[in-house]
């Protein structure tokens, strides 16, 4: 599949672009998709593209939903502090000129910063949810239960 070929094993934004260009050059049923995708990639923030490629690489190695949510929370916190975020909002929503002036492609060290722990522990994502049900071995005895008749009446549920 074209998407998997271009994105699943991507090492860099450049490798994604090259893979999409290859599909476009071959022609066939995926050529239109490749042309549209190249257009989207060429209009996107170079920083966002580089961070997302790194996210795919790192995310493939994560083992839990908690780790994924933590990674994405850190990324989101850093994206909203990045000038490209405000430039994208300006171009799409304020001036509506659809002509953002993106920052140049980031250095790999700048990309890595998106995944680092936040400066203070209280800034990190605080998850209080504990997995329950048959897949959570440590909580097997504490699985969700059905509401009793009295609870259904009290909360107005049939």
Coordinates of N, CA, C and O in Angstrom, one line a residue:
X1 N 0.8 -1.2 0.0 CA 0.0 0.0 0.0 C 0.9 1.2 0.0 O 1.9 1.3 0.6
X2 N 0.5 2.3 -0.7 CA 1.3 3.4 -0.9 C 1.6 4.2 0.4 O 2.7 4.6 0.6
X3 N 0.6 4.3 1.2 CA 0.8 5.1 2.5 C 1.9 4.4 3.3 O 2.8 5.0 3.8
X4 N 1.7 3.1 3.5 CA 2.7 2.3 4.3 C 4.1 2.4 3.7 O 5.0 2.5 4.4
X5 N 4.1 2.3 2.4 CA 5.4 2.4 1.7 C 6.1 3.7 2.0 O 7.3 3.7 2.2
X6 N 5.4 4.8 2.0 CA 6.0 6.1 2.1 C 6.2 6.5 3.6 O 7.2 7.2 3.9
X7 N 5.4 6.0 4.5 CA 5.4 6.6 5.9 C 5.9 5.6 6.9 O 6.5 6.0 7.9
X8 N 5.6 4.3 6.7 CA 5.8 3.3 7.8 C 7.3 3.2 8.2 O 7.6 3.1 9.4
X9 N 8.2 3.2 7.3 CA 9.6 3.1 7.6 C 10.4 4.3 7.4 O 11.6 4.3 7.2
X10 N 9.7 5.5 7.4 CA 10.4 6.8 7.1 C 11.4 7.1 8.1 O 11.2 6.9 9.3
X11 N 12.6 7.5 7.6 CA 13.7 7.9 8.5 C 13.8 9.4 8.6 O 14.4 9.9 9.5
X12 N 13.2 10.1 7.6 CA 13.3 11.6 7.5 C 12.2 12.1 6.6 O 11.6 11.4 5.9
X13 N 12.0 13.4 6.7 CA 11.1 14.1 5.8 C 11.5 13.9 4.4 O 10.7 13.6 3.5
X14 N 12.8 13.9 4.1 CA 13.3 13.7 2.8 C 13.0 12.4 2.2 O 12.7 12.2 1.1
X15 N 13.2 11.3 3.1 CA 12.9 10.0 2.6 C 11.4 9.8 2.3 O 11.0 9.1 1.4
X16 N 10.5 10.5 3.1 CA 9.1 10.5 2.8 C 8.8 11.1 1.4 O 8.1 10.5 0.6
X17 N 9.4 12.3 1.2 CA 9.2 13.0 0.0 C 9.7 12.2 -1.2 O 9.0 12.1 -2.3
X18 N 10.8 11.5 -1.1 CA 11.4 10.7 -2.2 C 10.5 9.5 -2.5 O 10.2 9.2 -3.6
X19 N 10.0 8.9 -1.4 CA 9.1 7.7 -1.6 C 7.8 8.2 -2.3 O 7.3 7.5 -3.2
X20 N 7.2 9.3 -2.0 CA 6.0 9.8 -2.6 C 6.3 10.2 -4.1 O 5.5 9.9 -5.0
X21 N 7.4 10.8 -4.3 CA 7.8 11.2 -5.7 C 8.0 9.9 -6.6 O 7.6 9.9 -7.7
X22 N 8.5 8.8 -6.0 CA 8.7 7.6 -6.7 C 7.3 7.0 -7.1 O 7.1 6.6 -8.3
X23 N 6.4 7.1 -6.2 CA 5.0 6.6 -6.6 C 4.4 7.5 -7.6 O 3.7 7.0 -8.6
X24 N 4.6 8.8 -7.5 CA 4.0 9.7 -8.5 C 4.6 9.4 -9.9 O 3.9 9.4 -10.9
X25 N 5.9 9.2 -9.9 CA 6.6 8.9 -11.2 C 6.2 7.6 -11.9 O 6.2 7.5 -13.1
X26 N 5.9 6.6 -11.1 CA 5.4 5.3 -11.6 C 4.1 5.4 -12.3 O 3.8 4.6 -13.2
X27 N 3.3 6.4 -11.9 CA 1.9 6.5 -12.5 C 1.1 5.5 -11.9 O 1.3 5.0 -10.8
X28 N 0.0 5.2 -12.5 CA -0.9 4.1 -12.0 C -1.9 4.7 -11.0 O -2.1 5.9 -10.9
X29 N -2.5 3.8 -10.3 CA -3.7 4.2 -9.4 C -3.3 5.0 -8.3 O -4.2 5.8 -7.7
X30 N -2.1 5.0 -7.8 CA -1.6 5.8 -6.7 C -1.0 7.2 -7.1 O -0.6 8.0 -6.2
X31 N -0.9 7.4 -8.4 CA -0.2 8.7 -8.8 C -1.0 9.9 -8.4 O -0.3 10.9 -7.9
X32 N -2.3 9.9 -8.4 CA -3.1 11.1 -8.0 C -2.9 11.3 -6.5 O -2.8 12.5 -6.1
X33 N -3.0 10.2 -5.8 CA -2.7 10.4 -4.3 C -1.4 11.0 -4.0 O -1.2 11.8 -3.2
X34 N -0.3 10.5 -4.8 CA 1.0 11.0 -4.6 C 1.1 12.4 -4.9 O 1.8 13.2 -4.2
X35 N 0.5 12.9 -6.0 CA 0.5 14.3 -6.4 C -0.1 15.2 -5.3 O 0.4 16.2 -4.9
X36 N -1.3 14.7 -4.8 CA -2.0 15.5 -3.8 C -1.1 15.5 -2.5 O -1.0 16.6 -1.8
X37 N -0.5 14.4 -2.1 CA 0.3 14.3 -0.9 C 1.5 15.2 -1.0 O 1.9 15.9 0.0
X38 N 2.1 15.2 -2.2 CA 3.3 16.1 -2.3 C 2.9 17.6 -2.1 O 3.6 18.3 -1.5
X39 N 1.8 17.9 -2.7 CA 1.3 19.3 -2.5 C 1.1 19.6 -1.0 O 1.5 20.7 -0.6
X40 N 0.4 18.7 -0.3 CA 0.2 18.9 1.1 C 1.5 19.0 1.9 O 1.7 19.9 2.8
X41 N 2.5 18.1 1.6 CA 3.7 18.1 2.3 C 4.5 19.4 2.0 O 5.2 19.9 2.9
X42 N 4.5 19.8 0.8 CA 5.2 21.1 0.4 C 4.6 22.3 1.1 O 5.3 23.3 1.2
X43 N 3.3 22.3 1.4 CA 2.7 23.4 2.1 C 2.8 23.4 3.6 O 2.6 24.4 4.3
X44 N 3.2 22.3 4.2 CA 3.2 22.1 5.6 C 4.5 22.7 6.3 O 5.5 22.9 5.6
X45 N 4.4 23.0 7.5 CA 5.5 23.5 8.3 C 6.7 22.4 8.3 O 6.4 21.3 8.7
X46 N 7.9 22.8 7.9 CA 9.0 21.9 8.0 C 9.2 21.4 9.4 O 9.6 20.2 9.5
X47 N 9.0 22.2 10.4 CA 9.2 21.7 11.8 C 8.1 20.6 12.1 O 8.5 19.6 12.6
X48 N 6.9 20.9 11.7 CA 5.8 19.9 12.0 C 6.1 18.6 11.3 O 6.0 17.5 11.9
X49 N 6.6 18.7 10.0 CA 6.9 17.4 9.3 C 8.0 16.6 10.0 O 7.9 15.4 10.2
X50 N 9.1 17.3 10.4 CA 10.2 16.7 11.0 C 9.8 16.0 12.3 O 10.2 14.9 12.7
X51 N 9.0 16.7 13.1 CA 8.6 16.2 14.4 C 7.6 15.0 14.2 O 7.8 14.0 14.9
X52 N 6.8 15.1 13.3 CA 5.8 13.9 13.0 C 6.6 12.7 12.5 O 6.3 11.6 13.0
X53 N 7.6 12.9 11.7 CA 8.4 11.7 11.3 C 9.1 11.1 12.5 O 9.1 9.9 12.7
X54 N 9.6 11.9 13.4 CA 10.3 11.4 14.6 C 9.2 10.8 15.5 O 9.5 9.8 16.1
X55 N 8.0 11.3 15.6 CA 7.0 10.8 16.4 C 6.6 9.3 15.9 O 6.4 8.4 16.7
X56 N 6.6 9.1 14.6 CA 6.3 7.8 14.0 C 7.4 6.8 14.4 O 7.1 5.7 14.8
X57 N 8.6 7.2 14.4 CA 9.7 6.3 14.7 C 9.7 6.0 16.2 O 9.8 4.8 16.6
X58 N 9.5 7.0 17.0 CA 9.5 6.8 18.5 C 8.2 6.0 18.9 O 8.2 5.2 19.8
X59 N 7.1 6.4 18.3 CA 5.8 5.8 18.7 C 5.8 4.3 18.4 O 5.1 3.6 19.1
X60 N 6.5 3.9 17.4 CA 6.5 2.5 17.0 C 7.1 1.6 18.1 O 6.9 0.4 18.2
X61 N 7.9 2.3 18.9 CA 8.7 1.6 20.0 C 8.0 1.6 21.4 O 8.4 0.9 22.3
X62 N 6.9 2.4 21.5 CA 6.3 2.6 22.7 C 5.4 1.4 23.0 O 4.8 0.8 22.1
X63 N 5.2 1.0 24.3 CA 4.5 -0.2 24.6 C 3.1 0.0 25.2 O 2.3 -0.9 25.3
X64 N 2.8 1.3 25.7 CA 1.6 1.5 26.4 C 0.9 2.8 25.9 O 1.6 3.7 25.3
X65 N -0.4 2.8 26.1 CA -1.2 4.0 25.7 C -0.6 5.2 26.5 O -0.5 6.3 26.0
X66 N -0.3 5.0 27.8 CA 0.2 6.0 28.7 C 1.4 6.7 28.1 O 1.6 7.9 28.1
X67 N 2.4 5.8 27.6 CA 3.6 6.4 27.0 C 3.3 7.2 25.7 O 3.9 8.3 25.5
X68 N 2.3 6.7 24.9 CA 1.9 7.5 23.7 C 1.3 8.8 24.1 O 1.6 9.8 23.5
X69 N 0.4 8.8 25.0 CA -0.2 10.1 25.4 C 0.8 11.0 26.0 O 0.7 12.2 25.8
X70 N 1.7 10.5 26.8 CA 2.8 11.4 27.3 C 3.6 12.0 26.2 O 3.9 13.2 26.3
X71 N 4.0 11.2 25.3 CA 4.8 11.7 24.1 C 4.0 12.8 23.4 O 4.5 13.9 23.1
X72 N 2.7 12.6 23.1 CA 1.9 13.5 22.3 C 1.6 14.8 23.1 O 1.6 15.9 22.6
X73 N 1.5 14.6 24.4 CA 1.3 15.8 25.3 C 2.5 16.7 25.2 O 2.4 17.9 25.1
X74 N 3.7 16.1 25.4 CA 4.9 16.9 25.3 C 5.0 17.6 24.0 O 5.4 18.8 23.9
X75 N 4.7 16.9 22.9 CA 4.8 17.5 21.6 C 3.8 18.7 21.5 O 4.2 19.8 21.0
X76 N 2.6 18.5 21.9 CA 1.6 19.5 21.8 C 2.0 20.8 22.6 O 1.8 21.9 22.1
X77 N 2.5 20.6 23.8 CA 3.0 21.7 24.6 C 4.0 22.5 23.9 O 4.1 23.7 23.9
X78 N 4.9 21.8 23.2 CA 6.0 22.5 22.5 C 5.5 23.1 21.2 O 6.0 24.1 20.8
X79 N 4.6 22.4 20.5 CA 4.1 23.0 19.3 C 3.4 24.3 19.5 O 3.6 25.3 18.7
X80 N 2.7 24.5 20.6 CA 2.0 25.7 20.8 C 2.9 26.9 21.3 O 2.5 28.0 21.3
X81 N 4.1 26.5 21.6 CA 5.2 27.5 21.9 C 6.0 27.9 20.7 O 6.9 28.7 20.8
X82 N 5.8 27.2 19.6 CA 6.6 27.3 18.4 C 6.0 28.4 17.5 O 4.8 28.5 17.3
X83 N 6.8 29.3 17.0 CA 6.3 30.4 16.1 C 5.5 29.9 14.9 O 4.6 30.5 14.4
X84 N 5.9 28.7 14.4 CA 5.1 28.1 13.3 C 3.7 27.9 13.6 O 2.8 28.0 12.7
X85 N 3.3 27.6 14.8 CA 1.9 27.4 15.2 C 1.2 28.7 15.0 O 0.1 28.7 14.4
X86 N 1.7 29.8 15.5 CA 1.1 31.1 15.4 C 1.0 31.6 13.9 O 0.0 32.2 13.5
X87 N 2.0 31.2 13.2 CA 2.1 31.6 11.8 C 1.0 30.8 11.0 O 0.3 31.3 10.1
X88 N 0.8 29.5 11.3 CA -0.2 28.8 10.7 C -1.6 29.3 11.1 O -2.5 29.4 10.2
X89 N -1.8 29.7 12.3 CA -3.1 30.3 12.7 C -3.3 31.6 12.0 O -4.4 31.8 11.5
X90 N -2.3 32.4 11.9 CA -2.4 33.7 11.2 C -2.8 33.4 9.7 O -3.8 34.0 9.2
X91 N -2.1 32.5 9.0 CA -2.4 32.3 7.6 C -3.7 31.6 7.3 O -4.4 31.9 6.3
X92 N -4.2 30.8 8.2 CA -5.5 30.1 8.0 C -6.7 30.8 8.6 O -7.7 30.8 8.0
X93 N -6.5 31.4 9.7 CA -7.7 31.9 10.4 C -7.8 33.4 10.6 O -8.9 34.0 10.6
X94 N -6.6 34.1 10.7 CA -6.7 35.5 10.9 C -6.7 36.3 9.6 O -7.7 36.9 9.2
X95 N -5.6 36.2 8.8 CA -5.5 36.9 7.6 C -6.2 36.1 6.4 O -6.5 36.7 5.4
X96 N -6.3 34.8 6.6 CA -6.9 33.9 5.7 C -6.2 34.0 4.3 O -6.8 33.8 3.3
X97 N -4.9 34.3 4.3 CA -4.2 34.4 3.0 C -3.6 33.0 2.5 O -3.1 32.9 1.4
X98 N -3.7 32.0 3.4 CA -3.2 30.7 3.1 C -1.7 30.7 2.6 O -1.3 29.8 1.8
X99 N -0.9 31.7 3.1 CA 0.5 31.8 2.7 C 1.4 31.9 3.9 O 2.0 33.0 4.2
X100 N 1.5 30.8 4.7 CA 2.3 30.9 5.9 C 3.8 31.1 5.5 O 4.3 30.6 4.5
X101 N 4.5 31.8 6.4 CA 6.0 31.9 6.2 C 6.6 31.1 7.3 O 6.8 31.5 8.4
X102 N 6.9 29.8 7.0 CA 7.4 28.9 8.0 C 8.9 29.1 8.3 O 9.6 29.6 7.5
X103 N 9.2 28.7 9.5 CA 10.7 28.7 9.9 C 11.4 27.7 9.0 O 10.7 26.7 8.5
X104 N 12.7 27.8 8.8 CA 13.4 26.8 8.0 C 13.4 25.4 8.7 O 13.1 25.3 9.9
X105 N 13.7 24.4 8.0 CA 13.7 23.0 8.6 C 14.6 23.0 9.9 O 15.7 23.6 9.9
X106 N 14.2 22.3 10.9 CA 14.9 22.3 12.2 C 16.1 21.4 12.2 O 16.1 20.4 11.4
X107 N 17.0 21.7 13.0 CA 18.2 20.8 13.3 C 17.6 19.6 14.1 O 16.7 19.7 14.8
X108 N 18.2 18.4 13.9 CA 17.7 17.2 14.7 C 17.7 17.4 16.2 O 16.8 16.9 16.8
X109 N 18.6 18.2 16.7 CA 18.5 18.5 18.2 C 17.3 19.3 18.5 O 16.7 19.1 19.6
X110 N 16.8 20.2 17.6 CA 15.6 20.9 17.9 C 14.4 20.0 17.8 O 13.5 20.1 18.6
X111 N 14.4 19.0 16.9 CA 13.3 18.0 16.8 C 13.3 17.2 18.1 O 12.2 17.0 18.7
X112 N 14.4 16.8 18.6 CA 14.5 15.9 19.8 C 13.9 16.6 21.0 O 13.4 16.0 21.9
X113 N 14.0 18.0 21.1 CA 13.5 18.7 22.2 C 12.0 18.5 22.4 O 11.5 18.6 23.5
X114 N 11.3 18.3 21.3 CA 9.8 18.1 21.4 C 9.4 16.8 22.2 O 8.3 16.7 22.7
X115 N 10.4 15.9 22.4 CA 10.1 14.7 23.1 C 10.7 14.6 24.5 O 10.5 13.6 25.2
X116 N 11.4 15.6 24.9 CA 12.1 15.6 26.2 C 11.0 15.9 27.3 O 10.0 16.5 27.0
X117 N 11.3 15.5 28.5 CA 10.4 15.8 29.6 C 10.2 17.3 29.7 O 11.2 18.1 29.4
X118 N 9.1 17.7 30.1 CA 8.8 19.2 30.3 C 9.6 19.7 31.5 O 10.1 18.9 32.4
X119 N 9.9 21.0 31.6 CA 10.8 21.6 32.6 C 10.5 21.2 34.0 O 11.4 21.0 34.8
X120 N 9.2 21.2 34.4 CA 8.8 20.9 35.7 C 7.9 19.7 35.8 O 7.0 19.6 34.9
X121 N 8.0 18.9 36.8 CA 7.2 17.7 36.9 C 5.7 18.0 36.8 O 4.9 17.2 36.3
X122 N 5.3 19.1 37.4 CA 3.8 19.4 37.4 C 3.3 19.9 36.1 O 2.1 20.1 35.9
X123 N 4.2 20.1 35.1 CA 3.8 20.4 33.8 C 3.5 19.1 32.9 O 2.9 19.2 31.9
X124 N 3.9 18.0 33.4 CA 3.7 16.8 32.6 C 2.3 16.3 32.7 O 1.5 16.7 33.6
X125 N 1.9 15.5 31.8 CA 0.5 15.0 31.7 C 0.3 14.1 33.0 O 1.1 13.3 33.3
X126 N -0.8 14.4 33.6 CA -1.1 13.7 34.9 C -2.3 12.7 34.5 O -3.4 13.2 34.4
X127 N -2.0 11.5 34.4 CA -3.0 10.5 34.1 C -3.4 9.8 35.4 O -2.5 9.2 36.1
X128 N -4.7 9.8 35.8 CA -5.1 9.1 37.0 C -5.8 7.8 36.7 O -6.1 7.0 37.5
X129 N -6.1 7.5 35.4 CA -6.8 6.3 35.0 C -5.9 5.1 35.2 O -4.8 5.1 34.9
X130 N -6.5 4.1 35.8 CA -5.9 2.8 35.9 C -6.6 1.8 35.0 O -7.9 1.7 35.1
X131 N -5.9 1.1 34.1 CA -6.6 0.2 33.2 C -7.4 -0.9 34.0 O -6.9 -1.3 35.1
X132 N -8.6 -1.2 33.5 CA -9.4 -2.2 34.2 C -9.9 -3.2 33.2 O -9.9 -2.9 32.0
X133 N -10.3 -4.3 33.6 CA -10.8 -5.3 32.7 C -9.9 -6.4 32.5 O -8.8 -6.5 33.2
X134 N -10.2 -7.3 31.6 CA -9.4 -8.6 31.5 C -8.0 -8.4 31.0 O -7.1 -9.2 31.3
X135 N -7.6 -7.2 30.4 CA -6.3 -7.0 30.0 C -5.4 -6.4 31.0 O -4.2 -6.3 30.9
X136 N -5.9 -5.9 32.1 CA -5.2 -5.3 33.2 C -5.0 -6.3 34.3 O -5.8 -6.4 35.2
X137 N -4.0 -7.1 34.3 CA -3.8 -8.2 35.2 C -3.8 -7.7 36.7 O -4.4 -8.3 37.5
X138 N -3.2 -6.5 37.0 CA -3.1 -6.1 38.3 C -4.5 -5.7 38.9 O -4.7 -5.5 40.1
X139 N -5.4 -5.4 38.0 CA -6.8 -4.9 38.4 C -7.9 -5.9 38.1 O -9.0 -5.5 38.0
X140 N -7.6 -7.1 37.8 CA -8.6 -8.1 37.4 C -9.8 -8.1 38.4 O -10.9 -8.2 37.9
X141 N -9.6 -8.0 39.7 CA -10.7 -8.0 40.6 C -11.5 -6.7 40.7 O -12.5 -6.7 41.4
X142 N -11.1 -5.7 40.0 CA -11.7 -4.4 40.1 C -12.3 -4.0 38.8 O -12.3 -2.8 38.4
X143 N -12.8 -4.9 38.0 CA -13.4 -4.6 36.7 C -14.6 -3.8 36.8 O -15.3 -3.9 37.8
X144 N -15.0 -2.9 35.8 CA -16.2 -2.2 35.9 C -17.4 -3.1 36.1 O -17.4 -4.2 35.6
X145 N -18.5 -2.7 36.7 CA -19.6 -3.5 36.9 C -20.9 -2.8 36.4 O -20.8 -1.5 36.2
X146 N -21.9 -3.5 36.3 CA -23.2 -2.9 35.9 C -23.7 -2.1 37.1 O -23.5 -2.5 38.2
X147 N -24.5 -1.0 36.7 CA -25.2 -0.3 37.8 C -26.3 -1.2 38.4 O -26.9 -1.9 37.7
X148 N -26.5 -1.0 39.7 CA -27.6 -1.7 40.3 C -28.9 -1.0 39.9 O -28.9 0.2 39.4
X149 N -30.1 -1.6 40.2 CA -31.4 -1.0 39.9 C -31.5 0.3 40.7 O -31.9 1.3 40.1
X150 N -31.1 0.4 41.9 CA -31.1 1.6 42.7 C -30.2 2.7 42.1 O -30.6 3.9 42.0
X151 N -29.1 2.3 41.6 CA -28.2 3.3 41.0 C -28.7 3.9 39.7 O -28.6 5.0 39.4
X152 N -29.4 3.0 38.9 CA -30.0 3.4 37.7 C -31.1 4.4 37.9 O -31.2 5.4 37.2
X153 N -31.9 4.2 39.0 CA -33.0 5.1 39.3 C -32.4 6.4 39.8 O -32.8 7.5 39.4
X154 N -31.4 6.3 40.6 CA -30.7 7.5 41.2 C -30.1 8.4 40.1 O -30.2 9.6 40.2
X155 N -29.5 7.8 39.1 CA -28.8 8.6 38.1 C -29.7 8.8 36.9 O -29.2 9.3 35.8
X156 N -30.9 8.3 36.9 CA -31.8 8.5 35.8 C -31.5 7.7 34.6 O -31.7 8.2 33.4
X157 N -30.9 6.5 34.8 CA -30.6 5.7 33.6 C -31.5 4.4 33.6 O -31.8 3.8 34.6
X158 N -31.9 4.1 32.4 CA -32.8 2.9 32.3 C -31.9 1.6 32.3 O -30.9 1.5 31.9

